[in-house]
PDB file of C-alpha atoms in Angstrom:
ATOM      1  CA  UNK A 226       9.467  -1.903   2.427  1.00 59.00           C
ATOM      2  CA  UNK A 227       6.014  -3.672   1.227  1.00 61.00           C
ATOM      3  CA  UNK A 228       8.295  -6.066  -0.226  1.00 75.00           C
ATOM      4  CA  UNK A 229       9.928  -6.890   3.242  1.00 73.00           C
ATOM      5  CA  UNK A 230       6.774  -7.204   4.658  1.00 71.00           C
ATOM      6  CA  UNK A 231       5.232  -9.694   2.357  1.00 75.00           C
ATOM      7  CA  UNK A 232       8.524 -11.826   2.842  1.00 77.00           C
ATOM      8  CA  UNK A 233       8.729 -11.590   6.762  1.00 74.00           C
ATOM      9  CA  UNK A 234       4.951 -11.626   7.600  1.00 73.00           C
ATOM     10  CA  UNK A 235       2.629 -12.249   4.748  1.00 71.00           C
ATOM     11  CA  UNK A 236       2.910 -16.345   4.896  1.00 77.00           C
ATOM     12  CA  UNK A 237       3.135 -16.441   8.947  1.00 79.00           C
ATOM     13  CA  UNK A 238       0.982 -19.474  10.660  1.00 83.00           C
ATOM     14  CA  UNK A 239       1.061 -19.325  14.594  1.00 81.00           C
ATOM     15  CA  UNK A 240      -2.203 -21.954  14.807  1.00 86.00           C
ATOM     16  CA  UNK A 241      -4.769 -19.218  15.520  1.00 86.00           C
ATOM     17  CA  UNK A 242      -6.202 -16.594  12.812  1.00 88.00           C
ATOM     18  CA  UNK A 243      -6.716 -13.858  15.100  1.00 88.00           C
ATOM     19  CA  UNK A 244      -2.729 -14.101  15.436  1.00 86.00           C
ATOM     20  CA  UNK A 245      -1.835 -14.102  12.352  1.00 85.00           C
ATOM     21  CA  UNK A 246      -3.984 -11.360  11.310  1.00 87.00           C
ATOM     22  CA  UNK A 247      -2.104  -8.997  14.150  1.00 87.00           C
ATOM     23  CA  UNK A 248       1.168 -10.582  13.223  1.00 85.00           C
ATOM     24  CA  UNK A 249       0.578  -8.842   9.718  1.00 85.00           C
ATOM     25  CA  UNK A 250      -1.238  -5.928  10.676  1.00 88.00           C
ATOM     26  CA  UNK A 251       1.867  -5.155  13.143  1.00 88.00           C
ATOM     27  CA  UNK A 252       4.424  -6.107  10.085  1.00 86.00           C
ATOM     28  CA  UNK A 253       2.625  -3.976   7.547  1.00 87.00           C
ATOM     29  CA  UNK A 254       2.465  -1.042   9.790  1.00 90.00           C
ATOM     30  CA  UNK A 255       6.216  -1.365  10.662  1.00 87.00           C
ATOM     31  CA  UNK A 256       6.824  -1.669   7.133  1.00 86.00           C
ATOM     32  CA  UNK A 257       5.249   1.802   6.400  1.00 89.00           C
ATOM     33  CA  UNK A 258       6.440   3.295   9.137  1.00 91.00           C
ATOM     34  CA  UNK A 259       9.797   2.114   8.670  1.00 88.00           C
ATOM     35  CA  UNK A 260      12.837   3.832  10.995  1.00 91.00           C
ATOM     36  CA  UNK A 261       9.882   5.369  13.506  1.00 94.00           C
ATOM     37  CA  UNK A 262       9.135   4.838  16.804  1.00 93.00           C
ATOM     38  CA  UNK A 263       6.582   2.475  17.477  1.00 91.00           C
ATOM     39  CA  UNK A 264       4.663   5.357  19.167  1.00 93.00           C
ATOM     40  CA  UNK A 265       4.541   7.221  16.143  1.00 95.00           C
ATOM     41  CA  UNK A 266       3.909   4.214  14.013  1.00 94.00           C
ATOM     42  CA  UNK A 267       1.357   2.987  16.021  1.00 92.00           C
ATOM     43  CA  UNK A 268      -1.190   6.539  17.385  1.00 86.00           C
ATOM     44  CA  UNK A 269      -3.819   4.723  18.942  1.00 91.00           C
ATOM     45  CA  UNK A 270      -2.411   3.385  23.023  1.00 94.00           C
ATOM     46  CA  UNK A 271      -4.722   0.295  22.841  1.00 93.00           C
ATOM     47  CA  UNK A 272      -3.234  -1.045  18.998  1.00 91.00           C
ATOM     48  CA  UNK A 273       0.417   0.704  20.399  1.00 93.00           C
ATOM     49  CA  UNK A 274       0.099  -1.749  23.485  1.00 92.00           C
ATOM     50  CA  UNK A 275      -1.128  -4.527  21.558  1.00 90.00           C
ATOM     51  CA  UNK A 276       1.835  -4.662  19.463  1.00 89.00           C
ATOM     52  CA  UNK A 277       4.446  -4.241  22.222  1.00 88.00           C
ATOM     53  CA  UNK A 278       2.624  -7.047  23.687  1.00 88.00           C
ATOM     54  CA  UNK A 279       2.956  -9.390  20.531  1.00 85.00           C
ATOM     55  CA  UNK A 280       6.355  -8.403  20.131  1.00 77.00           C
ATOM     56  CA  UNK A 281       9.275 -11.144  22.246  1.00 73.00           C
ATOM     57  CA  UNK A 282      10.699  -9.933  24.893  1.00 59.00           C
ATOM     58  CA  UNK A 283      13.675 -11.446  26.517  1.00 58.00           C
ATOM     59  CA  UNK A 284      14.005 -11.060  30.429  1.00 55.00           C
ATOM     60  CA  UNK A 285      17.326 -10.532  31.603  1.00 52.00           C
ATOM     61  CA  UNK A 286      18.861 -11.945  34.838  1.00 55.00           C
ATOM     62  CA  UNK A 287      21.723  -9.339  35.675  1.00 51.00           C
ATOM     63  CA  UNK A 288      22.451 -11.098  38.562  1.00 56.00           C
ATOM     64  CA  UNK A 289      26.214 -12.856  39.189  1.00 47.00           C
TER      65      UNK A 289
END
């Protein structure tokens, strides 16, 4: 999965280095902890939030 990681997050730019460094500290540690729960992949709450956080989220409208 190392290789995966490298591919997806190992070149990333987003304009600021503190984001890129915890877009690839959040892509290596979902590349070890492949097929786990983020909970489990990420123990500590305050790095756990951080990453949900980073992560897009889409909001849904389920209104007609």
């Amino acid at each position: 999965m190392l290789d995966w990681w490298e591919k997806n997050f190992a070149t990333c730019e987003f304009g600021d280095r503190r984001l890129n460094e915890r877009a690839m500290s959040i892509g290596y540690a979902l590349s070890l902890g492949f097929g786990k729960a983020l909970s489990e992949i990420f123990s500590n709450k305050t790095v756990l939030k951080r990453a949900y956080e980073f992560l897009p989220t889409r909001k849904w409208n389920l209104t007609s």
